[in-house]
mmCIF file of N, CA and C in Angstrom:
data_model
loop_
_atom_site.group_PDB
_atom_site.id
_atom_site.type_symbol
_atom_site.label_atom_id
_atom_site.label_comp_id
_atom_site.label_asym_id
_atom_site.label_seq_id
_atom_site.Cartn_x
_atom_site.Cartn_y
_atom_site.Cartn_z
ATOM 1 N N UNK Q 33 32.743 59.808 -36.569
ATOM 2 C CA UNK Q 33 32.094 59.867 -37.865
ATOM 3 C C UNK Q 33 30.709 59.250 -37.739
ATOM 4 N N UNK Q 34 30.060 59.988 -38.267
ATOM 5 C CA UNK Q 34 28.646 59.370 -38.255
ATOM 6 C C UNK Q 34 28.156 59.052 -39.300
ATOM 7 N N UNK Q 35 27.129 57.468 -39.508
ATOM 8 C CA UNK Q 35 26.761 57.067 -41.295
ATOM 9 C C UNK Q 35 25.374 56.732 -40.953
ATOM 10 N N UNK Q 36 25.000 57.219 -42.138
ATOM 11 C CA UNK Q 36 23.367 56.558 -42.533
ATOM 12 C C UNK Q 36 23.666 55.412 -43.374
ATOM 13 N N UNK Q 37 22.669 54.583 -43.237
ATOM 14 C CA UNK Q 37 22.307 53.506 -43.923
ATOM 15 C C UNK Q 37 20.964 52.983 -44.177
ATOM 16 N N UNK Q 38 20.827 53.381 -45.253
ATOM 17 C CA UNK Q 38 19.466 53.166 -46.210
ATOM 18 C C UNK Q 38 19.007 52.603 -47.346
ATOM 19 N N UNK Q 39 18.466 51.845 -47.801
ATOM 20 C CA UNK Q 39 18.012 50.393 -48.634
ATOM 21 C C UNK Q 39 16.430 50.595 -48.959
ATOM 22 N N UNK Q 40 16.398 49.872 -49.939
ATOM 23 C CA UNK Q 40 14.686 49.703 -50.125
ATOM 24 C C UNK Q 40 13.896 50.789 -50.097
ATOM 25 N N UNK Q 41 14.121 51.996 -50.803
ATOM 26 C CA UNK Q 41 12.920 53.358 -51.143
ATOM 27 C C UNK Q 41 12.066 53.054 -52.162
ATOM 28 N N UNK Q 42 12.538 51.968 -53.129
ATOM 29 C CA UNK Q 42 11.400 51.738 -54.101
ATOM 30 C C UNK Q 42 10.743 52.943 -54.423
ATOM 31 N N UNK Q 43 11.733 53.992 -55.192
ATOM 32 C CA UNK Q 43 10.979 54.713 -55.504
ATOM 33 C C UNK Q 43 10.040 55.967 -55.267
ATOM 34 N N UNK Q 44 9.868 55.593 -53.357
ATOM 35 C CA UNK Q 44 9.146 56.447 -52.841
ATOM 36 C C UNK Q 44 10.226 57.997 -52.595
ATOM 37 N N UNK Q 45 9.976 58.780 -53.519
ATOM 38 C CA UNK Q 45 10.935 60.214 -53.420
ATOM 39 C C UNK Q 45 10.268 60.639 -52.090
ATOM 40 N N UNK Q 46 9.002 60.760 -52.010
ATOM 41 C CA UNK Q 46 8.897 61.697 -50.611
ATOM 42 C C UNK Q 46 9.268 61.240 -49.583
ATOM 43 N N UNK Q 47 9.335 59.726 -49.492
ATOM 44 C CA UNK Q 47 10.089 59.079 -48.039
ATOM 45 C C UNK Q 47 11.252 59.465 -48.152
ATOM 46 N N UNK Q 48 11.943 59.557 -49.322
ATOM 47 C CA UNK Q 48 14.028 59.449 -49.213
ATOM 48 C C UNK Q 48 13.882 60.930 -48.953
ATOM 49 N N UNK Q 49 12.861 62.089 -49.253
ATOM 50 C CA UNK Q 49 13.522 63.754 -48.960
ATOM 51 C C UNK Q 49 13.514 63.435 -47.313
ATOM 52 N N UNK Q 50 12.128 63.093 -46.452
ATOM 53 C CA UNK Q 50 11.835 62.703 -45.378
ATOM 54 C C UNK Q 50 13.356 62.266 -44.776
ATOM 55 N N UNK Q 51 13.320 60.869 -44.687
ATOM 56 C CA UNK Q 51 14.875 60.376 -44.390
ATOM 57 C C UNK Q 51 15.810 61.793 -44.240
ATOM 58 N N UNK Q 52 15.901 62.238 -45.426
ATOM 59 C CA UNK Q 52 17.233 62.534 -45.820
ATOM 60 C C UNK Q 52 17.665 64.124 -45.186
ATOM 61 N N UNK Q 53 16.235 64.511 -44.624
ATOM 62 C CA UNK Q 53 16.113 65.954 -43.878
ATOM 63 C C UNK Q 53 16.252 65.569 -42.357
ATOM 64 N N UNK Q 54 16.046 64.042 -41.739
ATOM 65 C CA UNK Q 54 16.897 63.615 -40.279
ATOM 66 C C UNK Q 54 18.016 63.416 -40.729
ATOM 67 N N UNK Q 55 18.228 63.167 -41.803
ATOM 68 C CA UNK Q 55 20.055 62.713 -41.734
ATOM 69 C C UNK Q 55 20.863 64.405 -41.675
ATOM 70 N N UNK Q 56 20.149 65.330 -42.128
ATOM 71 C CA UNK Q 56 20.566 66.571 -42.154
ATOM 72 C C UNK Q 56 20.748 66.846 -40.648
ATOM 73 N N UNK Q 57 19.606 66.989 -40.237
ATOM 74 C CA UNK Q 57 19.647 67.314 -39.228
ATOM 75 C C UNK Q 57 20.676 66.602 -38.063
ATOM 76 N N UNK Q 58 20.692 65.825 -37.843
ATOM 77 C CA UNK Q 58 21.999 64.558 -37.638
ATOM 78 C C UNK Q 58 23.509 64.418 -37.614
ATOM 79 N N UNK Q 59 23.703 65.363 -38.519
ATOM 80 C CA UNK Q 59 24.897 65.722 -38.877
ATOM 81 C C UNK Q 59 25.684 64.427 -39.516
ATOM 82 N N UNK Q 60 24.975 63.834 -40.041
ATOM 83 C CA UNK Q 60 25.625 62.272 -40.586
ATOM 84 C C UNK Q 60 27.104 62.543 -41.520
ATOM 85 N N UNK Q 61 28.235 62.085 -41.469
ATOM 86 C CA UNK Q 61 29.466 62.319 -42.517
ATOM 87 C C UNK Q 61 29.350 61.165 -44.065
ATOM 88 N N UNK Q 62 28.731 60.413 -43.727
ATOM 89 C CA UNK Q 62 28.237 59.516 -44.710
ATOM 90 C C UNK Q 62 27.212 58.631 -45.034
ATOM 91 N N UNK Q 63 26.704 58.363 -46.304
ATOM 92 C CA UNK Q 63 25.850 57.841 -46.210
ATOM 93 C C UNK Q 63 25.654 56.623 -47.436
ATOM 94 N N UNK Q 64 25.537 55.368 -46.806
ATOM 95 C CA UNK Q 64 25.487 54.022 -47.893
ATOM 96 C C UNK Q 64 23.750 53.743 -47.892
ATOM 97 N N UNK Q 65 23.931 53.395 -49.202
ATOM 98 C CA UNK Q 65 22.314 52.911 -49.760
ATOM 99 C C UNK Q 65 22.828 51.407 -50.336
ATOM 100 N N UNK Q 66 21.824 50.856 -49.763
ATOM 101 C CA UNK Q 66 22.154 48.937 -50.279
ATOM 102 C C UNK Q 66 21.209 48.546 -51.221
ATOM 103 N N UNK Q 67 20.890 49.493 -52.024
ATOM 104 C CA UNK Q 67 20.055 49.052 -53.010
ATOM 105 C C UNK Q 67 18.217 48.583 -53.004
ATOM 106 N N UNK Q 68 17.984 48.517 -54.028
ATOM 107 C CA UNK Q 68 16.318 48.935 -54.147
ATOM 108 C C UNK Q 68 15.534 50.043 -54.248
ATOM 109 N N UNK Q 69 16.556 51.270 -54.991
ATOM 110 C CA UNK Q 69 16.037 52.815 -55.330
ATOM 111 C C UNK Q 69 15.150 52.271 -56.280
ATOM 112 N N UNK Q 70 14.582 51.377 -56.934
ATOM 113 C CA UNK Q 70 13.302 51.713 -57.663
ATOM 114 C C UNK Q 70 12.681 50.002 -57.382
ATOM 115 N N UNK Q 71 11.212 50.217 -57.848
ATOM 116 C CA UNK Q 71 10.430 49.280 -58.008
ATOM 117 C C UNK Q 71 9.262 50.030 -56.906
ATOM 118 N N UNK Q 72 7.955 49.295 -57.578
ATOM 119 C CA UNK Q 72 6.855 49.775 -56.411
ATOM 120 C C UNK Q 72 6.419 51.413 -56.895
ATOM 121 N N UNK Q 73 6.809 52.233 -56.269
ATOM 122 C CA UNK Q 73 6.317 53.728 -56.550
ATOM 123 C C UNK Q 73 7.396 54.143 -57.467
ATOM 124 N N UNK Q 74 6.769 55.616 -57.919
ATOM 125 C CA UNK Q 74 6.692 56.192 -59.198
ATOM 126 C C UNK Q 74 7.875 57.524 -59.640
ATOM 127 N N UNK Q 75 9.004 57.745 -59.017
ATOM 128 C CA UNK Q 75 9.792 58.159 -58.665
ATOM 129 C C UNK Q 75 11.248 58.037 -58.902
ATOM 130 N N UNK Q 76 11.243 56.708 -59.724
ATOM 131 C CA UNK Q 76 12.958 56.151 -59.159
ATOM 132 C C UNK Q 76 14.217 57.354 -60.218
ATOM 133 N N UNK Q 77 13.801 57.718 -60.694
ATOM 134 C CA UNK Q 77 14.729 58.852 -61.540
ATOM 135 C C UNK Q 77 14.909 59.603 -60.316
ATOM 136 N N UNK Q 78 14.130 59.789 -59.844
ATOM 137 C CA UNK Q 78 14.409 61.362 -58.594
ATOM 138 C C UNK Q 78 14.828 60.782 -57.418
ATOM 139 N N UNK Q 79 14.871 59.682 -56.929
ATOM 140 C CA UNK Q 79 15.192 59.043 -56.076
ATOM 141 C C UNK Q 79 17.186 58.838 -56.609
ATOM 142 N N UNK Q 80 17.157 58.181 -57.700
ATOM 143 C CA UNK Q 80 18.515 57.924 -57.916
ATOM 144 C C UNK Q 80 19.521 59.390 -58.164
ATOM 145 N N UNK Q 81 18.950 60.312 -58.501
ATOM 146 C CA UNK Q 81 19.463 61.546 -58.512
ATOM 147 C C UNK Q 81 19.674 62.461 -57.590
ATOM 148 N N UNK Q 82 18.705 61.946 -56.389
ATOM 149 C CA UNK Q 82 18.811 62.757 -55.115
ATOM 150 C C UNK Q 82 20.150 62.027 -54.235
ATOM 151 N N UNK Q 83 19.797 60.781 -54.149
ATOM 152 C CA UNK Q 83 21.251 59.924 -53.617
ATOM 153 C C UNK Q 83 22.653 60.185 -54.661
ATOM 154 N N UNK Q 84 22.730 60.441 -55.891
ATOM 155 C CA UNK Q 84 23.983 61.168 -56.212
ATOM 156 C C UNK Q 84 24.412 62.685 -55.760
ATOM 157 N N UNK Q 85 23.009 63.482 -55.853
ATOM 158 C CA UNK Q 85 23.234 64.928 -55.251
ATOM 159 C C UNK Q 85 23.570 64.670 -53.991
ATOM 160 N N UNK Q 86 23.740 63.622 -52.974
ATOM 161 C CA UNK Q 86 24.056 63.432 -51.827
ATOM 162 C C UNK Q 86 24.967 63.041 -51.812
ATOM 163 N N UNK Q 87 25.966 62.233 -53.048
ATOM 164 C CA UNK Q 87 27.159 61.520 -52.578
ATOM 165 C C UNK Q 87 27.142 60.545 -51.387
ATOM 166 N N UNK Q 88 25.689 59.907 -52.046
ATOM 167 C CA UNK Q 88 25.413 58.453 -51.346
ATOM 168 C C UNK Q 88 26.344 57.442 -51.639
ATOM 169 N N UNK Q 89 27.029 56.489 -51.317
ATOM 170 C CA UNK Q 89 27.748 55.004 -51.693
ATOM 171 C C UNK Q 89 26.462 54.388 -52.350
ATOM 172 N N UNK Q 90 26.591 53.828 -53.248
ATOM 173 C CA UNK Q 90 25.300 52.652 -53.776
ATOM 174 C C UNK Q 90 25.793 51.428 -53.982
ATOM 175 N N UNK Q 91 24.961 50.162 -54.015
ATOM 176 C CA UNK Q 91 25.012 49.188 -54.292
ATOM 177 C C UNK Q 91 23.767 48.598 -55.348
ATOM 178 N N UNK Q 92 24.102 47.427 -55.728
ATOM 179 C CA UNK Q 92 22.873 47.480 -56.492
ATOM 180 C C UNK Q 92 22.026 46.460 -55.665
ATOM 181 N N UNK Q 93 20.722 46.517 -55.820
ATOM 182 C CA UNK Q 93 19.702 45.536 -54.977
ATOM 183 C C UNK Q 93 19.119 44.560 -56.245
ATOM 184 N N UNK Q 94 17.983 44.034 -55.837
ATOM 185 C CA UNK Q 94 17.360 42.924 -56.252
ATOM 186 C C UNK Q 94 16.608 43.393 -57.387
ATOM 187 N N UNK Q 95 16.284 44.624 -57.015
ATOM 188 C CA UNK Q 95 15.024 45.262 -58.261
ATOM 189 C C UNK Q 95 15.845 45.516 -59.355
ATOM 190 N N UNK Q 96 17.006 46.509 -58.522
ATOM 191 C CA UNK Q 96 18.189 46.638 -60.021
ATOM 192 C C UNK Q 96 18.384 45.653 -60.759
ATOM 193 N N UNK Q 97 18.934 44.936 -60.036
ATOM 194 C CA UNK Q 97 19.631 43.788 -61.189
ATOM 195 C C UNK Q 97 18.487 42.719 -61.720
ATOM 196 N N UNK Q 98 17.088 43.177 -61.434
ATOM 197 C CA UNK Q 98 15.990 42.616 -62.608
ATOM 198 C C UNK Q 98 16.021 43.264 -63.259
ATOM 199 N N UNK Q 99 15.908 44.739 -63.382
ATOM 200 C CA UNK Q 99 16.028 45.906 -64.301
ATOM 201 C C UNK Q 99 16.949 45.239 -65.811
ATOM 202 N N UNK Q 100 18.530 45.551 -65.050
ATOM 203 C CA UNK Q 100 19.453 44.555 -65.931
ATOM 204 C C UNK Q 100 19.142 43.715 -66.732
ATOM 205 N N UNK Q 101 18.489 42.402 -65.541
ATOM 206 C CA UNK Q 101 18.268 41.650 -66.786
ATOM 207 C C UNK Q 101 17.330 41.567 -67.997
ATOM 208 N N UNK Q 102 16.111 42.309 -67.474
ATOM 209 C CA UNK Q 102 15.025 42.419 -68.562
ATOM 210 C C UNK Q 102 15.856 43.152 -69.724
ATOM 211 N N UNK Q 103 16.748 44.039 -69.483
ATOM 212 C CA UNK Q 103 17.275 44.991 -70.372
ATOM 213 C C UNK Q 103 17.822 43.859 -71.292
ATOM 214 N N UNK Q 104 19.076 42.782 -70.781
ATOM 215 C CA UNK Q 104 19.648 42.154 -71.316
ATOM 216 C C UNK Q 104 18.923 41.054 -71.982
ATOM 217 N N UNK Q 105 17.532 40.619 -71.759
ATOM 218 C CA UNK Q 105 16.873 39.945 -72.352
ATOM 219 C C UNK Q 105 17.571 37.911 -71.560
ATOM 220 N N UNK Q 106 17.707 38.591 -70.190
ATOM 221 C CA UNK Q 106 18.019 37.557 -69.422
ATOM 222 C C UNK Q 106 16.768 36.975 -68.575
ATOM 223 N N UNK Q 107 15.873 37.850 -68.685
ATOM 224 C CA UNK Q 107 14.404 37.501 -68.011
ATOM 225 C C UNK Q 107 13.500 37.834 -68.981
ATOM 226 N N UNK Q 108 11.993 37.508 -69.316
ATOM 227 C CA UNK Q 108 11.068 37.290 -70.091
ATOM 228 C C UNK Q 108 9.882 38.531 -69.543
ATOM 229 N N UNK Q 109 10.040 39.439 -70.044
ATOM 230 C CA UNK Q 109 9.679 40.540 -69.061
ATOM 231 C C UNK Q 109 7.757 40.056 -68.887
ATOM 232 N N UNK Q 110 7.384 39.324 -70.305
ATOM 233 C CA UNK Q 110 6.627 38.771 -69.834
ATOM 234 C C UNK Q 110 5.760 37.716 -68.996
ATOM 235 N N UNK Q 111 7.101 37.480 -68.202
ATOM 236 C CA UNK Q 111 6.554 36.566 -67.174
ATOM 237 C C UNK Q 111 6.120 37.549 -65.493
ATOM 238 N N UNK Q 112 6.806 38.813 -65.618
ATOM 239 C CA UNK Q 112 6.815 39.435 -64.368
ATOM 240 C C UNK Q 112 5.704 40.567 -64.713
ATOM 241 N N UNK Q 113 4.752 40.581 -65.670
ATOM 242 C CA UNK Q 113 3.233 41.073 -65.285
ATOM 243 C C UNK Q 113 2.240 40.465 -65.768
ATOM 244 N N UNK Q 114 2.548 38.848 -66.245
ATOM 245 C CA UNK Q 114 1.403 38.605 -66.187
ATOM 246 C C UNK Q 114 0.655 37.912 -64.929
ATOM 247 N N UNK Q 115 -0.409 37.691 -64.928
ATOM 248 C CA UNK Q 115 -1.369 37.439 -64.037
ATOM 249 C C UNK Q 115 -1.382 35.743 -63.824
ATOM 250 N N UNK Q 116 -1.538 34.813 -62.746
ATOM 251 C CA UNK Q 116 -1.111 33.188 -62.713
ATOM 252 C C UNK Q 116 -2.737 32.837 -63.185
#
């Protein structure tokens, strides 16, 4: 059995098609993502939708679970753009 393992795209869709056309080629039987499909570049909808059209494993990363918390009003969203 052969697995990919991939983390940290932040977003970048044209790197994960990239990736994801050696893993084709590869013949990989599975594939785990450890989290960090968004943050940084401009993409993360198409990024998280391409790893389900793949029947990627996910986990959640660091960016996610800021996501979370800003949602939950567990972080001050204005502390993470303003300027020191």
């Amino acid at each position: 059995m052969r697995i990919a393992i991939l983390s940290d795209i932040h977003g970048n869709f044209f790197a994960l098609e990239a990736v994801i056309k050696q893993i084709h080629n590869m013949q990989v039987d599975r594939i785990y993502f450890l989290g960090d499909l968004l943050g940084y570049y401009y993409e993360p909808k198409k990024v998280y939708q391409k790893l389900r059209e793949i029947n990627a494993t996910m986990i959640l990363g660091n960016h996610e679970q800021m996501l979370f918390d800003c949602i939950d009003g567990k972080i001050n969203i204005e502390l993470l753009t303003s300027k020191y």
